[in-house]
Amino acid sequence: MRTVKLENHLLSILESMHDAVLVISKDSTIVYVNTAYSVQFGVPVHKIIGKKLSKVEPKARILEVLKTGQPLINDYSYLDSLNIHIFANMTPLIEKGELIGAVAIMKDISEFYALQEELQRYKTYSTQLEKQLNQKIFSLLESHAPGMRQAVEMAKKVADSEATVLLFGETGVGKEVFARAIHEASPRGDKPFIAINMASLPESLFESELFGFEEGAFTGSRKGGKRGLFELANGGTLFLDEIGELSLFLQAKLLRVLQERAFIKVGGTTIYPLDIRIIAATNRDLQKLMREGKFRQDLYYRLNIVPIHIPPVRERKQDLPILMNNILSELKSKYRKQVTVTQEVYEIFERYDWPGNVRELSNVLERMIAVCSKSYFVPEDVPPFVREGSVLSESPIEPSRQYASGTNALNLPALIEKTEKEMLEEVLRTSRTRTEAIRRLGISRKTFYQRLKKYNIQ
């Protein structure tokens, strides 16, 4: 009686299973299938019970279990006639040491395969989107000049890697734009991008700014300590601008961190691991500095894994329309103006050598749009020093060289001040009130009055 109850319980368990169950005898006669089997394979139970599986489905994998007496675990098969994928565990039935049959428990994994194929389609689509995104990221660096196109192509190739990049180029050519594009197109694109101007860091603050400090590291230190720029950049990209301006003492400190990929905060003993990508930039001739003993060879070779030279604007004047369009797109939004550039203005810009490169071009266009009261630029809107167009070209590596405008020799800081003063005078002359002038200039009231005092403008 107890045996009968146990058999009934066992049959109830098999019937309740979502996986198909098949039991065959030693001669392959089908002795049991559950309801899930009938549903999964679309065969009524009464039509297959008592039939030999070797005749119904001669290629069935469970027949191998009868032949070998060995189980087949996690066996995969595809039933072409039913278009379903099966994952099965098939085991021989042994009684008193004799093979009496076999049992198979089969799971329909067709839905899983469909999801896997869908996932693969999404992966392919994601890859395509990523390529399109990378193209968009580098769109601001679009160029018709061979040298610039070569630099952009190299940046695209190296973006997906972890290689350290060293950007060479004059002041204002857009080294940080390159660095940001490489970062955004990299696997670290969603992580921090921290830019550090190495020339602006005093030697006394170098370690505390870059590595941070622990609480109580020195008198007056912040409670709880401070996170340094290296820690803030962890997981992302660290852009070391003007790397050629570092002293030999600071170069040694930086080199150690880059070699060990770890740092210790000021006043601390804990070693913090560093997971960052390094992109460095300089407008100096580092090889010349090495020969003069002003730049460490080991640091140079640590940074110069992938060198990229960014040509100055004067070597790619065919890009002026692209550059001007990109800059004006932002300025139009900032000043809420719609201004076009006439052919005469383009020709004036092409005659000028742009020693300050893209940065100078941006400054000039901003000055022009700030004071322009028409819907288009005319030659009279162009600053005099650009209109005259007789500017000596700057050395690719030495941005501090003076250049001439007409008969007056000016260095860049003096030229910027002269331009700023002229802009202030022009905006004041064409504005009804000082409040309107401040709005058109896009500066704070405090800065506005500081500039008036500096240039003695009444």
Short mmCIF file of C-alpha atoms in Angstrom, two decimals:
data_model
loop_
_atom_site.label_atom_id
_atom_site.label_comp_id
_atom_site.label_asym_id
_atom_site.label_seq_id
_atom_site.Cartn_x
_atom_site.Cartn_y
_atom_site.Cartn_z
CA MET A 1 0.00 0.00 0.00
CA ARG A 2 2.84 2.33 0.94
CA THR A 3 4.60 1.54 -2.39
CA VAL A 4 1.49 2.48 -4.36
CA LYS A 5 1.27 5.83 -2.56
CA LEU A 6 4.94 6.50 -3.26
CA GLU A 7 4.45 5.79 -6.96
CA ASN A 8 1.44 8.11 -7.05
CA HIS A 9 3.46 10.86 -5.38
CA LEU A 10 6.27 10.35 -7.86
CA LEU A 11 3.87 10.59 -10.82
CA SER A 12 2.34 13.75 -9.32
CA ILE A 13 5.81 15.29 -9.08
CA LEU A 14 6.64 14.38 -12.70
CA GLU A 15 3.30 15.78 -13.91
CA SER A 16 3.86 19.07 -12.10
CA MET A 17 7.26 19.67 -13.75
CA HIS A 18 7.57 22.36 -16.41
CA ASP A 19 10.35 20.38 -18.11
CA ALA A 20 9.46 17.52 -20.43
CA VAL A 21 10.05 14.01 -19.00
CA LEU A 22 10.46 10.89 -21.14
CA VAL A 23 10.98 7.34 -19.82
CA ILE A 24 11.81 4.45 -22.15
CA SER A 25 12.43 0.76 -21.52
CA LYS A 26 15.50 -1.24 -22.52
CA ASP A 27 14.06 -1.91 -25.99
CA SER A 28 13.26 1.85 -26.42
CA THR A 29 9.52 1.43 -25.76
CA ILE A 30 8.05 4.69 -24.46
CA VAL A 31 6.59 3.85 -21.05
CA TYR A 32 5.94 7.37 -19.72
CA VAL A 33 5.78 11.00 -20.80
CA ASN A 34 4.42 13.87 -18.72
CA THR A 35 2.01 16.60 -19.82
CA ALA A 36 4.88 19.06 -20.37
CA TYR A 37 6.38 16.65 -22.93
CA SER A 38 3.06 16.48 -24.78
CA VAL A 39 2.77 20.29 -24.84
CA GLN A 40 6.44 20.89 -25.73
CA PHE A 41 6.51 18.47 -28.68
CA GLY A 42 2.86 18.79 -29.72
CA VAL A 43 2.12 15.05 -29.42
CA PRO A 44 -0.88 13.63 -27.46
CA VAL A 45 0.23 11.26 -24.69
CA HIS A 46 -2.01 8.36 -25.80
CA LYS A 47 -0.50 8.39 -29.30
CA ILE A 48 3.08 7.70 -28.22
CA ILE A 49 2.83 5.54 -25.10
CA GLY A 50 3.80 1.95 -26.00
CA LYS A 51 5.55 2.91 -29.24
CA LYS A 52 9.26 2.33 -29.80
CA LEU A 53 11.29 5.54 -29.82
CA SER A 54 13.84 3.94 -32.18
CA LYS A 55 11.09 3.92 -34.84
CA VAL A 56 9.36 7.19 -33.94
CA GLU A 57 12.60 9.23 -33.60
CA PRO A 58 15.60 7.05 -34.61
CA LYS A 59 18.06 9.94 -34.07
CA ALA A 60 16.93 10.67 -30.51
CA ARG A 61 19.97 11.23 -28.26
CA ILE A 62 18.53 9.12 -25.43
CA LEU A 63 19.00 6.02 -27.58
CA GLU A 64 22.78 6.50 -27.17
CA VAL A 65 22.29 6.16 -23.40
CA LEU A 66 20.65 2.76 -23.97
CA LYS A 67 23.59 1.69 -26.15
CA THR A 68 26.43 2.91 -23.93
CA GLY A 69 24.86 2.85 -20.49
CA GLN A 70 26.49 6.27 -19.92
CA PRO A 71 24.57 9.44 -19.03
CA LEU A 72 24.48 12.54 -21.26
CA ILE A 73 24.48 15.65 -19.04
CA ASN A 74 23.72 19.17 -20.28
CA ASP A 75 23.26 17.88 -23.80
CA TYR A 76 22.19 20.39 -26.43
CA SER A 77 20.23 19.59 -29.57
CA TYR A 78 18.17 21.46 -32.11
CA LEU A 79 14.95 19.92 -33.50
CA ASP A 80 14.69 21.29 -37.00
CA SER A 81 11.18 19.93 -37.60
CA LEU A 82 9.80 21.79 -34.56
CA ASN A 83 12.30 24.70 -34.65
CA ILE A 84 13.09 24.35 -30.96
CA HIS A 85 16.33 24.23 -28.98
CA ILE A 86 16.55 21.51 -26.31
CA PHE A 87 18.80 21.25 -23.28
CA ALA A 88 18.59 17.77 -21.72
CA ASN A 89 19.93 15.51 -18.99
CA MET A 90 19.61 11.80 -19.92
CA THR A 91 20.40 9.05 -17.43
CA PRO A 92 20.35 5.23 -17.67
CA LEU A 93 17.98 3.37 -15.31
CA ILE A 94 19.83 0.60 -13.48
CA GLU A 95 18.12 -2.08 -11.38
CA LYS A 96 20.15 -4.77 -9.61
CA GLY A 97 23.12 -3.90 -11.81
CA GLU A 98 21.15 -4.33 -15.03
CA LEU A 99 20.14 -1.64 -17.51
CA ILE A 100 16.35 -1.55 -17.68
CA GLY A 101 15.80 1.71 -19.53
CA ALA A 102 16.56 5.44 -19.55
CA VAL A 103 15.00 8.73 -18.49
CA ALA A 104 15.36 12.15 -20.11
CA ILE A 105 14.46 15.54 -18.59
CA MET A 106 14.35 18.15 -21.35
CA LYS A 107 14.11 21.94 -21.19
CA ASP A 108 12.96 24.07 -24.13
CA ILE A 109 15.54 26.89 -24.33
CA SER A 110 14.24 28.41 -27.57
CA GLU A 111 13.25 31.59 -25.73
CA PHE A 112 16.75 31.85 -24.28
CA TYR A 113 18.26 31.53 -27.76
CA ALA A 114 15.89 34.20 -29.07
CA LEU A 115 16.99 36.52 -26.28
CA GLN A 116 20.64 35.71 -27.02
CA GLU A 117 20.16 36.57 -30.69
CA GLU A 118 18.36 39.78 -29.69
CA LEU A 119 21.25 40.64 -27.37
CA GLN A 120 23.71 40.07 -30.20
CA ARG A 121 21.70 42.41 -32.43
CA TYR A 122 21.78 45.04 -29.69
CA LYS A 123 25.54 44.57 -29.32
CA THR A 124 26.01 45.07 -33.06
CA TYR A 125 23.76 48.14 -32.97
CA SER A 126 25.63 49.46 -29.92
CA THR A 127 28.95 49.07 -31.75
CA GLN A 128 27.58 51.00 -34.71
CA LEU A 129 26.29 53.76 -32.40
CA GLU A 130 29.65 53.89 -30.66
CA LYS A 131 31.41 54.39 -34.01
CA GLN A 132 28.94 57.15 -34.91
CA LEU A 133 29.43 58.75 -31.49
CA ASN A 134 33.21 58.70 -31.92
CA GLN A 135 32.81 60.39 -35.28
CA LYS A 136 30.61 63.06 -33.64
CA ILE A 137 33.11 63.53 -30.79
CA PHE A 138 35.89 64.23 -33.29
CA SER A 139 33.67 66.39 -35.52
CA LEU A 140 35.02 69.57 -33.86
CA LEU A 141 38.45 68.54 -35.14
CA GLU A 142 37.30 68.12 -38.74
CA SER A 143 39.95 69.32 -41.16
CA HIS A 144 40.91 69.55 -44.82
CA ALA A 145 44.63 69.94 -44.06
CA PRO A 146 46.74 66.74 -44.40
CA GLY A 147 48.74 67.39 -41.21
CA MET A 148 45.65 67.99 -39.09
CA ARG A 149 43.78 65.03 -40.59
CA GLN A 150 46.75 62.81 -39.78
CA ALA A 151 46.68 64.04 -36.17
CA VAL A 152 42.93 63.41 -35.86
CA GLU A 153 43.20 59.91 -37.35
CA MET A 154 45.96 59.04 -34.90
CA ALA A 155 43.82 60.35 -32.03
CA LYS A 156 40.89 58.18 -33.17
CA LYS A 157 43.09 55.07 -33.38
CA VAL A 158 44.62 55.54 -29.95
CA ALA A 159 41.38 56.61 -28.19
CA ASP A 160 40.21 53.05 -27.55
CA SER A 161 43.52 52.01 -25.96
CA GLU A 162 45.16 52.78 -22.62
CA ALA A 163 48.28 54.21 -24.27
CA THR A 164 49.75 57.44 -22.89
CA VAL A 165 49.50 60.28 -25.42
CA LEU A 166 51.81 63.29 -25.73
CA LEU A 167 50.34 66.23 -27.66
CA PHE A 168 52.74 68.72 -29.26
CA GLY A 169 51.74 72.10 -30.63
CA GLU A 170 51.83 75.85 -30.21
CA THR A 171 49.78 77.67 -27.62
CA GLY A 172 46.13 77.85 -28.62
CA VAL A 173 46.05 75.05 -31.24
CA GLY A 174 43.47 73.08 -29.25
CA LYS A 175 45.49 70.51 -27.32
CA GLU A 176 42.85 70.25 -24.59
CA VAL A 177 40.14 69.77 -27.23
CA PHE A 178 42.16 66.84 -28.58
CA ALA A 179 42.64 65.44 -25.08
CA ARG A 180 38.91 65.65 -24.29
CA ALA A 181 37.99 64.00 -27.60
CA ILE A 182 40.38 61.11 -26.93
CA HIS A 183 38.96 60.71 -23.43
CA GLU A 184 35.31 60.85 -24.50
CA ALA A 185 35.88 58.30 -27.28
CA SER A 186 37.65 55.92 -24.90
CA PRO A 187 36.18 53.25 -22.57
CA ARG A 188 36.81 55.78 -19.78
CA GLY A 189 34.55 58.33 -21.46
CA ASP A 190 31.96 58.25 -18.66
CA LYS A 191 34.63 58.68 -15.99
CA PRO A 192 36.28 61.95 -14.83
CA PHE A 193 38.46 64.08 -17.10
CA ILE A 194 40.75 66.23 -14.96
CA ALA A 195 42.92 68.88 -16.64
CA ILE A 196 45.94 70.30 -14.80
CA ASN A 197 47.99 73.26 -16.00
CA MET A 198 51.41 72.22 -14.68
CA ALA A 199 52.84 75.72 -15.20
CA SER A 200 50.29 77.22 -12.80
CA LEU A 201 51.15 74.90 -9.88
CA PRO A 202 53.59 76.45 -7.39
CA GLU A 203 56.31 74.00 -6.34
CA SER A 204 55.26 74.34 -2.69
CA LEU A 205 51.69 73.23 -3.47
CA PHE A 206 52.48 70.58 -6.07
CA GLU A 207 52.14 67.53 -3.80
CA SER A 208 49.11 68.72 -1.83
CA GLU A 209 47.23 69.70 -5.01
CA LEU A 210 48.04 66.54 -6.94
CA PHE A 211 48.10 63.94 -4.16
CA GLY A 212 45.93 65.60 -1.52
CA PHE A 213 46.67 65.58 2.20
CA GLU A 214 45.56 63.79 5.35
CA GLU A 215 43.89 65.55 8.25
CA GLY A 216 46.49 67.27 10.43
CA ALA A 217 49.19 67.02 7.75
CA PHE A 218 50.23 70.61 8.46
CA THR A 219 49.13 73.63 10.47
CA GLY A 220 45.84 75.01 9.20
CA SER A 221 45.09 71.96 7.03
CA ARG A 222 41.44 71.23 6.30
CA LYS A 223 39.58 69.00 8.72
CA GLY A 224 39.18 65.56 7.20
CA GLY A 225 42.02 66.19 4.76
CA LYS A 226 41.66 66.81 1.03
CA ARG A 227 41.41 64.71 -2.10
CA GLY A 228 44.06 65.53 -4.68
CA LEU A 229 43.58 65.83 -8.44
CA PHE A 230 45.07 62.37 -8.99
CA GLU A 231 42.43 60.84 -6.72
CA LEU A 232 39.65 62.85 -8.38
CA ALA A 233 40.76 61.54 -11.78
CA ASN A 234 40.92 57.92 -10.63
CA GLY A 235 39.21 55.65 -13.13
CA GLY A 236 39.30 58.40 -15.77
CA THR A 237 41.83 60.53 -17.64
CA LEU A 238 44.39 62.99 -16.29
CA PHE A 239 45.43 65.74 -18.72
CA LEU A 240 48.82 67.22 -17.84
CA ASP A 241 49.02 70.47 -19.81
CA GLU A 242 52.29 72.41 -20.25
CA ILE A 243 54.32 69.47 -18.97
CA GLY A 244 57.51 71.12 -20.22
CA GLU A 245 57.22 73.83 -17.56
CA LEU A 246 57.83 71.47 -14.61
CA SER A 247 61.08 71.78 -12.68
CA LEU A 248 63.40 68.77 -12.52
CA PHE A 249 62.47 68.30 -8.86
CA LEU A 250 58.76 68.04 -9.67
CA GLN A 251 59.44 65.91 -12.73
CA ALA A 252 61.03 63.31 -10.44
CA LYS A 253 57.97 63.26 -8.17
CA LEU A 254 55.60 62.92 -11.11
CA LEU A 255 57.69 60.17 -12.69
CA ARG A 256 57.57 58.06 -9.53
CA VAL A 257 53.78 58.19 -9.40
CA LEU A 258 53.46 57.31 -13.09
CA GLN A 259 55.84 54.37 -12.71
CA GLU A 260 54.31 52.93 -9.56
CA ARG A 261 50.71 53.81 -10.41
CA ALA A 262 50.21 54.69 -6.75
CA PHE A 263 50.63 57.72 -4.49
CA ILE A 264 50.73 58.71 -0.83
CA LYS A 265 48.91 61.78 0.45
CA VAL A 266 50.87 64.52 2.19
CA GLY A 267 51.16 63.63 5.88
CA GLY A 268 49.96 60.07 5.34
CA THR A 269 51.33 56.55 5.04
CA THR A 270 48.52 54.81 3.13
CA ILE A 271 49.35 53.86 -0.44
CA TYR A 272 46.51 54.67 -2.83
CA PRO A 273 46.44 52.68 -6.11
CA LEU A 274 46.02 54.80 -9.21
CA ASP A 275 43.92 53.77 -12.21
CA ILE A 276 44.21 56.63 -14.69
CA ARG A 277 45.09 57.28 -18.28
CA ILE A 278 47.65 59.99 -18.89
CA ILE A 279 47.48 62.53 -21.72
CA ALA A 280 50.20 65.19 -21.60
CA ALA A 281 50.71 68.29 -23.72
CA THR A 282 53.44 70.83 -24.36
CA ASN A 283 54.33 73.77 -26.58
CA ARG A 284 58.02 73.26 -25.83
CA ASP A 285 60.66 71.25 -27.68
CA LEU A 286 61.17 68.51 -25.07
CA GLN A 287 64.11 66.95 -26.91
CA LYS A 288 65.91 70.30 -26.84
CA LEU A 289 65.11 70.62 -23.13
CA MET A 290 66.56 67.14 -22.55
CA ARG A 291 69.79 68.10 -24.31
CA GLU A 292 69.97 71.18 -22.09
CA GLY A 293 69.40 69.05 -18.99
CA LYS A 294 66.04 70.68 -18.24
CA PHE A 295 63.80 67.68 -18.85
CA ARG A 296 64.28 64.12 -17.62
CA GLN A 297 64.83 61.47 -20.27
CA ASP A 298 63.00 58.80 -18.27
CA LEU A 299 59.91 61.00 -17.90
CA TYR A 300 60.01 61.87 -21.61
CA TYR A 301 60.01 58.21 -22.62
CA ARG A 302 57.29 57.47 -20.06
CA LEU A 303 55.05 60.11 -21.65
CA ASN A 304 56.04 59.88 -25.31
CA ILE A 305 54.28 56.56 -26.08
CA VAL A 306 52.03 58.00 -28.79
CA PRO A 307 53.18 61.48 -29.91
CA ILE A 308 50.66 63.60 -31.84
CA HIS A 309 51.68 66.90 -33.41
CA ILE A 310 48.87 69.43 -33.86
CA PRO A 311 49.71 71.90 -36.64
CA PRO A 312 49.19 75.66 -36.16
CA VAL A 313 46.38 77.52 -37.90
CA ARG A 314 48.76 79.20 -40.37
CA GLU A 315 49.61 75.72 -41.75
CA ARG A 316 45.95 74.82 -42.27
CA LYS A 317 44.24 77.98 -43.41
CA GLN A 318 41.89 75.90 -45.55
CA ASP A 319 40.27 74.98 -42.22
CA LEU A 320 39.38 78.59 -41.36
CA PRO A 321 35.74 78.27 -42.58
CA ILE A 322 35.28 75.13 -40.41
CA LEU A 323 36.93 76.72 -37.37
CA MET A 324 34.98 79.95 -37.74
CA ASN A 325 31.70 78.09 -38.14
CA ASN A 326 32.31 75.99 -35.00
CA ILE A 327 33.29 79.02 -32.93
CA LEU A 328 30.45 81.21 -34.22
CA SER A 329 27.88 78.47 -33.47
CA GLU A 330 28.70 78.83 -29.77
CA LEU A 331 29.02 82.63 -29.87
CA LYS A 332 25.67 83.08 -31.61
CA SER A 333 24.00 81.16 -28.80
CA LYS A 334 25.94 83.04 -26.12
CA TYR A 335 25.17 86.51 -27.50
CA ARG A 336 21.77 85.60 -28.96
CA LYS A 337 22.75 87.00 -32.34
CA GLN A 338 22.64 85.67 -35.90
CA VAL A 339 25.68 86.93 -37.78
CA THR A 340 27.14 85.71 -41.07
CA VAL A 341 30.65 86.20 -42.45
CA THR A 342 31.17 87.93 -45.78
CA GLN A 343 33.72 86.79 -48.36
CA GLU A 344 35.81 89.93 -47.75
CA VAL A 345 36.15 89.01 -44.08
CA TYR A 346 37.18 85.45 -44.96
CA GLU A 347 39.90 86.82 -47.23
CA ILE A 348 41.20 89.11 -44.46
CA PHE A 349 41.32 86.18 -42.05
CA GLU A 350 43.23 84.08 -44.59
CA ARG A 351 45.93 86.74 -44.96
CA TYR A 352 46.55 86.82 -41.20
CA ASP A 353 48.93 84.24 -39.67
CA TRP A 354 47.07 83.74 -36.35
CA PRO A 355 50.07 83.43 -34.00
CA GLY A 356 47.64 82.74 -31.13
CA ASN A 357 46.01 80.00 -33.24
CA VAL A 358 42.44 78.85 -32.51
CA ARG A 359 42.37 80.68 -29.17
CA GLU A 360 43.20 83.98 -30.85
CA LEU A 361 40.67 83.30 -33.62
CA SER A 362 38.01 82.68 -30.97
CA ASN A 363 38.90 85.91 -29.13
CA VAL A 364 38.74 87.97 -32.33
CA LEU A 365 35.38 86.50 -33.37
CA GLU A 366 33.95 87.10 -29.90
CA ARG A 367 35.10 90.70 -29.99
CA MET A 368 33.51 91.13 -33.40
CA ILE A 369 30.15 89.59 -32.48
CA ALA A 370 30.04 91.54 -29.20
CA VAL A 371 30.24 94.91 -30.97
CA CYS A 372 28.54 94.05 -34.26
CA SER A 373 25.11 95.68 -34.71
CA LYS A 374 24.39 94.16 -38.13
CA SER A 375 23.45 90.67 -39.28
CA TYR A 376 26.79 90.16 -41.04
CA PHE A 377 30.46 90.98 -40.54
CA VAL A 378 32.16 93.50 -42.82
CA PRO A 379 35.89 94.33 -43.04
CA GLU A 380 35.41 97.31 -40.70
CA ASP A 381 34.33 94.88 -37.94
CA VAL A 382 37.70 93.10 -38.08
CA PRO A 383 40.27 94.42 -35.55
CA PRO A 384 42.93 96.63 -37.19
CA PHE A 385 45.85 94.33 -36.39
CA VAL A 386 44.10 91.49 -38.27
CA ARG A 387 43.10 93.70 -41.20
CA GLU A 388 46.67 94.84 -41.71
CA GLY A 389 47.62 91.18 -41.98
CA SER A 390 51.41 91.64 -41.91
CA VAL A 391 52.23 89.33 -39.01
CA LEU A 392 55.45 87.39 -38.58
CA SER A 393 54.85 83.65 -38.19
CA GLU A 394 55.44 82.17 -34.76
CA SER A 395 57.87 79.31 -34.21
CA PRO A 396 56.04 75.94 -33.86
CA ILE A 397 57.60 75.41 -30.43
CA GLU A 398 58.36 78.89 -29.10
CA PRO A 399 55.05 80.71 -28.56
CA SER A 400 56.70 83.62 -26.74
CA ARG A 401 58.33 85.08 -29.88
CA GLN A 402 57.19 88.61 -30.64
CA TYR A 403 55.40 89.49 -33.83
CA ALA A 404 54.71 92.76 -35.61
CA SER A 405 51.47 94.44 -36.55
CA GLY A 406 52.15 97.15 -39.10
CA THR A 407 55.07 99.14 -37.74
CA ASN A 408 54.38 98.54 -34.03
CA ALA A 409 56.06 95.47 -32.48
CA LEU A 410 53.80 93.87 -29.86
CA ASN A 411 54.03 90.75 -27.79
CA LEU A 412 50.87 88.70 -27.27
CA PRO A 413 49.92 90.00 -23.77
CA ALA A 414 50.25 93.61 -24.98
CA LEU A 415 48.19 92.82 -28.05
CA ILE A 416 45.45 91.23 -25.94
CA GLU A 417 45.31 94.32 -23.70
CA LYS A 418 45.16 96.59 -26.74
CA THR A 419 42.34 94.51 -28.22
CA GLU A 420 40.46 94.43 -24.91
CA LYS A 421 40.66 98.20 -24.54
CA GLU A 422 39.45 98.79 -28.09
CA MET A 423 36.55 96.39 -27.51
CA LEU A 424 35.51 98.18 -24.30
CA GLU A 425 35.61 101.58 -26.01
CA GLU A 426 33.61 100.31 -28.98
CA VAL A 427 30.93 98.65 -26.82
CA LEU A 428 30.60 101.78 -24.64
CA ARG A 429 30.31 103.97 -27.71
CA THR A 430 27.52 101.84 -29.24
CA SER A 431 25.58 101.04 -26.03
CA ARG A 432 22.83 103.23 -24.57
CA THR A 433 23.71 102.39 -20.95
CA ARG A 434 26.55 100.78 -19.04
CA THR A 435 24.21 97.92 -18.06
CA GLU A 436 23.66 97.19 -21.75
CA ALA A 437 27.44 97.31 -22.34
CA ILE A 438 28.05 94.81 -19.50
CA ARG A 439 25.41 92.47 -20.96
CA ARG A 440 26.91 92.67 -24.46
CA LEU A 441 30.42 92.00 -23.15
CA GLY A 442 29.25 88.99 -21.12
CA ILE A 443 31.29 89.92 -18.02
CA SER A 444 30.39 90.76 -14.43
CA ARG A 445 29.76 94.35 -13.31
CA LYS A 446 32.78 94.16 -11.01
CA THR A 447 35.07 93.02 -13.85
CA PHE A 448 33.63 95.72 -16.12
CA TYR A 449 34.53 98.55 -13.73
CA GLN A 450 37.94 97.01 -13.03
CA ARG A 451 38.69 97.10 -16.77
CA LEU A 452 37.52 100.73 -17.07
CA LYS A 453 39.88 101.69 -14.26
CA LYS A 454 42.75 99.61 -15.68
CA TYR A 455 42.55 101.28 -19.13
CA ASN A 456 41.54 104.71 -17.76
CA ILE A 457 38.37 104.74 -19.86
CA GLN A 458 35.91 107.51 -18.94
#
